Short mmCIF file of C-alpha atoms in Angstrom, two decimals:
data_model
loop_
_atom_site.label_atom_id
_atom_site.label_comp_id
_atom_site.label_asym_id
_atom_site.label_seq_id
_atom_site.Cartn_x
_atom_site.Cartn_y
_atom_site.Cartn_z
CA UNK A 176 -140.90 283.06 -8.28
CA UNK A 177 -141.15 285.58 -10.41
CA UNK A 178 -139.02 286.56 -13.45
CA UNK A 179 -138.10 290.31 -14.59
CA UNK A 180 -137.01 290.30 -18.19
CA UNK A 181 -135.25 293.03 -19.72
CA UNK A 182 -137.88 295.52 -22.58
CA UNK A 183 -136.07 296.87 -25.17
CA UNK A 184 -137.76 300.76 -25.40
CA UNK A 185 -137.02 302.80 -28.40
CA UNK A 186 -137.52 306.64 -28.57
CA UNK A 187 -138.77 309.57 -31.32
CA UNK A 188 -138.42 313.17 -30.41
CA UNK A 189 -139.52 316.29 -32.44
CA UNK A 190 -137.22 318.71 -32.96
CA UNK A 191 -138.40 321.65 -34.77
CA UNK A 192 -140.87 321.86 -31.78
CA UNK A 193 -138.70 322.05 -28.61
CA UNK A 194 -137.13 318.69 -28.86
CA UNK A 195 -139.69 317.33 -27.37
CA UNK A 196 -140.09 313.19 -27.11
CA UNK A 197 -143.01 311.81 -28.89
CA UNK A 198 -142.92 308.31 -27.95
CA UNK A 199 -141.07 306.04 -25.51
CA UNK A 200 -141.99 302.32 -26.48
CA UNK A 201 -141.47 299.01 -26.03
CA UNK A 202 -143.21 295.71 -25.49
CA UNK A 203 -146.17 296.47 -27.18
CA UNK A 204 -146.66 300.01 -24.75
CA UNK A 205 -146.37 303.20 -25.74
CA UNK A 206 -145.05 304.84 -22.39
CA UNK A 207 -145.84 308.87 -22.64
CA UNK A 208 -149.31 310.05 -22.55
CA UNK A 209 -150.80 312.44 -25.05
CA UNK A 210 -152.97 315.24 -23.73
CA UNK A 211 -155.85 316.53 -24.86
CA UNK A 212 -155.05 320.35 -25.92
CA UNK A 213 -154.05 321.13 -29.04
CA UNK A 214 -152.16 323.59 -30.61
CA UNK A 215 -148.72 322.40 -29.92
CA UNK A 216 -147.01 322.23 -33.14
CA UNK A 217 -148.24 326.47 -33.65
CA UNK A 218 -146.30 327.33 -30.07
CA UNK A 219 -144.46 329.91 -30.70
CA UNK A 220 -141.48 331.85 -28.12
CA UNK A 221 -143.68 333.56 -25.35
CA UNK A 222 -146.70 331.49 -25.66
CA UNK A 223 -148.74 329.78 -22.90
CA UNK A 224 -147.59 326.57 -22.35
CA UNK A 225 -149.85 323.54 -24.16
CA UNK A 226 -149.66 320.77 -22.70
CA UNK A 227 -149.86 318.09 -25.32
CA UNK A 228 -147.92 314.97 -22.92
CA UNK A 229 -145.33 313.58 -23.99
CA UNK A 230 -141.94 314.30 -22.45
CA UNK A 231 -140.42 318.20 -22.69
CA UNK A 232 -137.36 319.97 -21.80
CA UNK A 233 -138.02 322.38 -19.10
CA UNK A 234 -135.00 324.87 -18.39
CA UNK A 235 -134.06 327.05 -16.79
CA UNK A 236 -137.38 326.39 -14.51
CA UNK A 237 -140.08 324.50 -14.39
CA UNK A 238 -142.62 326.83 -12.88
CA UNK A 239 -141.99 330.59 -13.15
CA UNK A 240 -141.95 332.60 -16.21
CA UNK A 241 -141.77 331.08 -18.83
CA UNK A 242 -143.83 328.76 -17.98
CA UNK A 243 -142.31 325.33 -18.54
CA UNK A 244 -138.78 327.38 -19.41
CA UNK A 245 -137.63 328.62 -22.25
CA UNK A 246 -136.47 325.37 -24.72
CA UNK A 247 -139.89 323.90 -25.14
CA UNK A 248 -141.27 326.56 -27.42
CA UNK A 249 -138.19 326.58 -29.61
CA UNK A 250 -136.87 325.06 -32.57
CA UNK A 251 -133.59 322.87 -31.84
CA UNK A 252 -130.98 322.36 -34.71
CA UNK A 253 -129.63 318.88 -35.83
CA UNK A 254 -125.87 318.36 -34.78
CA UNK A 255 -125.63 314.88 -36.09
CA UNK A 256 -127.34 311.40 -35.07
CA UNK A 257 -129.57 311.42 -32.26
CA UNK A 258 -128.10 314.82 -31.29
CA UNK A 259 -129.80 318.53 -31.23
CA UNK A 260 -129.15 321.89 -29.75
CA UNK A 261 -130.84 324.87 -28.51
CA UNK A 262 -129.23 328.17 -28.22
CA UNK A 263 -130.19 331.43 -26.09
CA UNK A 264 -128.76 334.29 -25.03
CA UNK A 265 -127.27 332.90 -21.40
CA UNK A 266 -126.49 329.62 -22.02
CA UNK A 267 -126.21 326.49 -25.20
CA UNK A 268 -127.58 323.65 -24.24
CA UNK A 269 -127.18 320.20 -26.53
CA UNK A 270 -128.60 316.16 -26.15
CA UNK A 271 -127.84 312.89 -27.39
CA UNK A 272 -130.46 310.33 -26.95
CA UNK A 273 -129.43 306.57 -27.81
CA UNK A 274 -131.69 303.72 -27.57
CA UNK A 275 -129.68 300.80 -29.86
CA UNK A 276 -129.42 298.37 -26.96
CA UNK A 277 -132.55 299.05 -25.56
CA UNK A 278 -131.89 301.35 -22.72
CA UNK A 279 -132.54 304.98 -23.55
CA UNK A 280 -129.78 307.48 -22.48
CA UNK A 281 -129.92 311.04 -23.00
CA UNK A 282 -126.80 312.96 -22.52
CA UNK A 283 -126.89 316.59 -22.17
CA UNK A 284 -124.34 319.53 -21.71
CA UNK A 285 -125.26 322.98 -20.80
CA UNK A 286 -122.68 325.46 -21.30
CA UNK A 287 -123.11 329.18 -19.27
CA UNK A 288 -121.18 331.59 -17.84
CA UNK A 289 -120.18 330.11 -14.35
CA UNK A 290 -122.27 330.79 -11.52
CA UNK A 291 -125.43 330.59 -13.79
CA UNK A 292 -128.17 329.61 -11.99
CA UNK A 293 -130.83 326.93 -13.61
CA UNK A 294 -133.63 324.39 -13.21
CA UNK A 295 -133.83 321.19 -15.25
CA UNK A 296 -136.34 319.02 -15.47
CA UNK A 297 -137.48 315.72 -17.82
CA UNK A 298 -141.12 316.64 -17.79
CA UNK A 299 -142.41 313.34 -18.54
CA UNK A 300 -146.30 312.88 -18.70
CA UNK A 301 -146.70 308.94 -18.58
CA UNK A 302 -150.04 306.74 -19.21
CA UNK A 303 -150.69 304.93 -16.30
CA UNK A 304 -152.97 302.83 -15.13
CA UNK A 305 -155.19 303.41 -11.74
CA UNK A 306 -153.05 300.42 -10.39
CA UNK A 307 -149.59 302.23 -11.05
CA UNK A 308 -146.91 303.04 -8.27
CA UNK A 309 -144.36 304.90 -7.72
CA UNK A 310 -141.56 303.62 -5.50
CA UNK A 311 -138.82 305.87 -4.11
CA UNK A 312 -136.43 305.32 -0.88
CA UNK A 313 -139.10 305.42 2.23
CA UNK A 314 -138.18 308.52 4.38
CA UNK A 315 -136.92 310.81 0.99
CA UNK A 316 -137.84 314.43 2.28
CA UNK A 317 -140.20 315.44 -0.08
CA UNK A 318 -141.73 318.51 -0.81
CA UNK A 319 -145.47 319.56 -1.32
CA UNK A 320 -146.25 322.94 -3.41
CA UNK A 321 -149.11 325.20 -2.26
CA UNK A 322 -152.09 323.26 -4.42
CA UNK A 323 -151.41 320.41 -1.87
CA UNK A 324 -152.69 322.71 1.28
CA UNK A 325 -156.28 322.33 -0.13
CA UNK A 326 -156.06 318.46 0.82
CA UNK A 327 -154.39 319.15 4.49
CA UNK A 328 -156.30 319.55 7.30
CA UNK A 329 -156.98 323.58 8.02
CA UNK A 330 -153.68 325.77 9.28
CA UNK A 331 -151.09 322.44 8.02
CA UNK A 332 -149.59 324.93 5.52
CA UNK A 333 -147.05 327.79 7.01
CA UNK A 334 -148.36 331.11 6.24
CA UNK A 335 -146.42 332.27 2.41
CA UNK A 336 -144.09 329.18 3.06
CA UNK A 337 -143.50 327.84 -1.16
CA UNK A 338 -143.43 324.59 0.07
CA UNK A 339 -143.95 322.04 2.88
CA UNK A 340 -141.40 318.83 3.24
CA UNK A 341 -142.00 315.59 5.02
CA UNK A 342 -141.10 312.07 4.47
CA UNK A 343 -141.71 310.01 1.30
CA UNK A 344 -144.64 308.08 0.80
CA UNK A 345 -146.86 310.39 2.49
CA UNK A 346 -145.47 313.86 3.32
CA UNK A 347 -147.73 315.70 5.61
CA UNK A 348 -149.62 312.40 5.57
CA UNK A 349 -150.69 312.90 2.14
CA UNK A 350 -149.84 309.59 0.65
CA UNK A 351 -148.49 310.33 -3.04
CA UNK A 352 -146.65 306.80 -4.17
CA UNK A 353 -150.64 305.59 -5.57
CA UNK A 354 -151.21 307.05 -9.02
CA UNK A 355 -154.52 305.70 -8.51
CA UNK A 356 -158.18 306.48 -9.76
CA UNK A 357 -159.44 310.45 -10.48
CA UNK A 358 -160.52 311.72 -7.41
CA UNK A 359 -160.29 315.35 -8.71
CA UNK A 360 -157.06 316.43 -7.01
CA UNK A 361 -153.63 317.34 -8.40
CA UNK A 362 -150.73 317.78 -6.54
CA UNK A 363 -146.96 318.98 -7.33
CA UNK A 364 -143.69 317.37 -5.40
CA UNK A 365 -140.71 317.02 -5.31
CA UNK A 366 -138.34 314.27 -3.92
CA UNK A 367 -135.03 315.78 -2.74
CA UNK A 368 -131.71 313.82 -3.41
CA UNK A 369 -133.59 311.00 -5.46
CA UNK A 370 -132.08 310.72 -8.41
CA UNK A 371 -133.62 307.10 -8.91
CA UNK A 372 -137.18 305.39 -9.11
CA UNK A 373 -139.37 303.07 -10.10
CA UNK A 374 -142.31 303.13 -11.66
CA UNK A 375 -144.55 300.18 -11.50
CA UNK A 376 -147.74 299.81 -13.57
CA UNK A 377 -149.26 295.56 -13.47
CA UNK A 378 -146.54 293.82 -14.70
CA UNK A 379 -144.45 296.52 -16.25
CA UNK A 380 -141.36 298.43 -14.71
CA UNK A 381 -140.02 301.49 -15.78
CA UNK A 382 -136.90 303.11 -14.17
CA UNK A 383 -135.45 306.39 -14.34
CA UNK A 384 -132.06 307.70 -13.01
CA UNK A 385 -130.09 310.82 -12.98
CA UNK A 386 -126.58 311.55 -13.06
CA UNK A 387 -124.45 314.26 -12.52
CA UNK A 388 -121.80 315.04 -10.69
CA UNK A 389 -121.96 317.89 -8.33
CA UNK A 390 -125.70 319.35 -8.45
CA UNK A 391 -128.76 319.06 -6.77
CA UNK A 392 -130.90 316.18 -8.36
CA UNK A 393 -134.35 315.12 -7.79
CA UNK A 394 -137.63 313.65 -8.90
CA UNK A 395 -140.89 315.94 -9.37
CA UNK A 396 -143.85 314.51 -9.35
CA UNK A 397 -147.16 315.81 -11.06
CA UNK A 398 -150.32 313.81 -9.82
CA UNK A 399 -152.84 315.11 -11.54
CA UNK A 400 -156.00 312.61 -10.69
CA UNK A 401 -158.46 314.88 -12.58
CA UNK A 402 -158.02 318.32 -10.64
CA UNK A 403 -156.35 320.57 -13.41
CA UNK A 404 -156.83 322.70 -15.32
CA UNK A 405 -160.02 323.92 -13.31
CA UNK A 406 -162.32 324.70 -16.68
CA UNK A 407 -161.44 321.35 -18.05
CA UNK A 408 -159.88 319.02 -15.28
CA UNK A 409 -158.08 315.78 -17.36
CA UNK A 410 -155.66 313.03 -15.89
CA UNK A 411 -151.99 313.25 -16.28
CA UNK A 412 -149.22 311.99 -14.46
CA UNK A 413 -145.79 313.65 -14.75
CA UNK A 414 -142.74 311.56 -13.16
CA UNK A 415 -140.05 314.03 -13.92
CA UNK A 416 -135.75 313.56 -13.34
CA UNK A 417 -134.52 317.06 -12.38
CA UNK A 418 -131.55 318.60 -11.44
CA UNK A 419 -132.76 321.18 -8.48
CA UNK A 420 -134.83 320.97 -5.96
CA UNK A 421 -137.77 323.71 -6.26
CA UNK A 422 -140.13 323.64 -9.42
CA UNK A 423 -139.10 327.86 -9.69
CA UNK A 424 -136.11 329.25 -10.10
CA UNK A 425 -137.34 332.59 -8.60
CA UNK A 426 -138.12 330.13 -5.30
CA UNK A 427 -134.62 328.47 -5.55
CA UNK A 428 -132.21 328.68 -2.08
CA UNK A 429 -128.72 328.41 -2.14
CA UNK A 430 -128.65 325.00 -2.66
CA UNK A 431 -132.18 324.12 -4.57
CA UNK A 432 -130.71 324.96 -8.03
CA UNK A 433 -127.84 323.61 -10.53
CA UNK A 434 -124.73 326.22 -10.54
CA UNK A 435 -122.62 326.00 -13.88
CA UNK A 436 -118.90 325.86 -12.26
CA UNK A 437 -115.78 327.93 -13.04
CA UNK A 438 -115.89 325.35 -16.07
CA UNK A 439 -118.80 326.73 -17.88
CA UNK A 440 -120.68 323.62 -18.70
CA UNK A 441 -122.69 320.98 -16.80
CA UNK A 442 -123.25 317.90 -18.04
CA UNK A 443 -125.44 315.04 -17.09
CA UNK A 444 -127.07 311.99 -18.24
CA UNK A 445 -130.54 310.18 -17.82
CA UNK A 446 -131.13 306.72 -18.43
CA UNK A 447 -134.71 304.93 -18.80
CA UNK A 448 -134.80 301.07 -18.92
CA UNK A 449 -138.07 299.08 -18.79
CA UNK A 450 -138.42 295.60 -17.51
CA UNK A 451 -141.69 293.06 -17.50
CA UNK A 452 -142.26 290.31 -14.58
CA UNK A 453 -143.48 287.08 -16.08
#
């Protein structure tokens, strides 16, 4: 029978560079995955986006211009312990992370105008092994971006559609829950109304969730098995809470973005727990 036992993680985040989390640990493994480019800590507003792993803030898109959004190439101020804020022209946003028991929680609040339009998204790269997983409800609708239509058999992809949705594991019969070996592929997705799963790597667990009341939440996914950037292909493996449902704004429906209500703030929280099966 086996046993899951509780891993206490602890967090560090950089601030003066876009609040951006350095390390999510526990149990003797360091969780986020450091890339290989450097030049992060020079990024300045209007840059091209490095991507040094770790986990960044991504509003208000993912995709799109800016790249990435525009928080991650920002300073954030200190507001007191675990808390920092970033300030633009159309909207404030602030986050607390706490970690004391273990469990990592990151409240944020985004205050707008109402009827401001955004994308959020915890872009976090992870180190994982060939063997990881990741487990979501079977069936989730999930959405493929265009780089997947390379990997479908010839005319699968609607003509200028931005995406193409089937069920979770294997939308489109592309089977996307097995982080496994490079195979010189990279695909982006997106899990509709998931605001929960599971990421299992040998004998390690780690578990996201999202909540918020009111908005669109979902998981992207970034498999990257060695087919990106094309000059310089490297693995990484984004597993990535988001409120929305499209990885750009400019692609966003009705309905595939966060709206800031006639309150003028949104607020939500993500929580990361780990657990190890003995």
């Amino acid at each position: 029978m086996t046993d899951a036992r509780p891993v206490a993680l602890r967090v560090a985040y950089d601030a003066a560079h876009g609040a951006r989390w350095t390390s999510l640990r526990g149990g003797g493994r360091e969780w986020l995955w450091r890339g290989p480019r450097p030049g992060r800590d020079e990024v300045r507003p209007g840059d091209a986006f490095v991507d040094a792993g770790g986990l960044e803030e991504c509003l208000p898109t993912v995709r799109g211009e800016p790249d990435h959004g525009e928080v991650w190439s920002r300073p954030w101020r200190s507001a007191g312990p675990g808390t920092v804020v970033v300030q633009r022209p159309t909207f404030t946003l602030s986050r607390r992370i706490t970690d004391a028991d273990g469990v990592v929680v990151a409240d944020y609040r985004l205050a707008a105008d109402p009827g401001h339009r955004f994308v959020w998204a915890a872009h976090a790269l992870l180190g994982l092994s060939p063997a990881a997983r990741l487990v979501a409800p079977t069936g989730t609708p999930t959405r493929l971006h265009p780089e997947a239509a390379a990997l479908l058999p010839a005319g699968t992809w609607p003509t200028g559609a931005p995406w193409l949705t089937g069920p979770w594991p294997s939308p489109a019969g592309l089977t996307l829950d097995t982080l496994g070996a490079d195979d010189g592929t990279a695909v982006g997705a997106v899990l509709l109304d998931c605001p929960r799963v599971e990421v299992v790597d040998d004998a390690d667990r780690l578990t996201l969730e999202l909540e918020c009341d009111g908005q669109p939440r979902s998981t992207a996914l970034w498999r990257n098995l060695g087919g990106w950037p094309a000059d310089a292909p490297y693995r990484s493996l984004g597993v990535e809470p988001m409120l929305g449902a499209a990885f750009d704004l400019a692609d966003a429906g009705p309905t595939d973005a966060a709206i800031v209500p006639p309150t003028g703030e949104v607020t939500w929280r993500l929580t990361i727990s780990a657990h190890r099966i003995h």
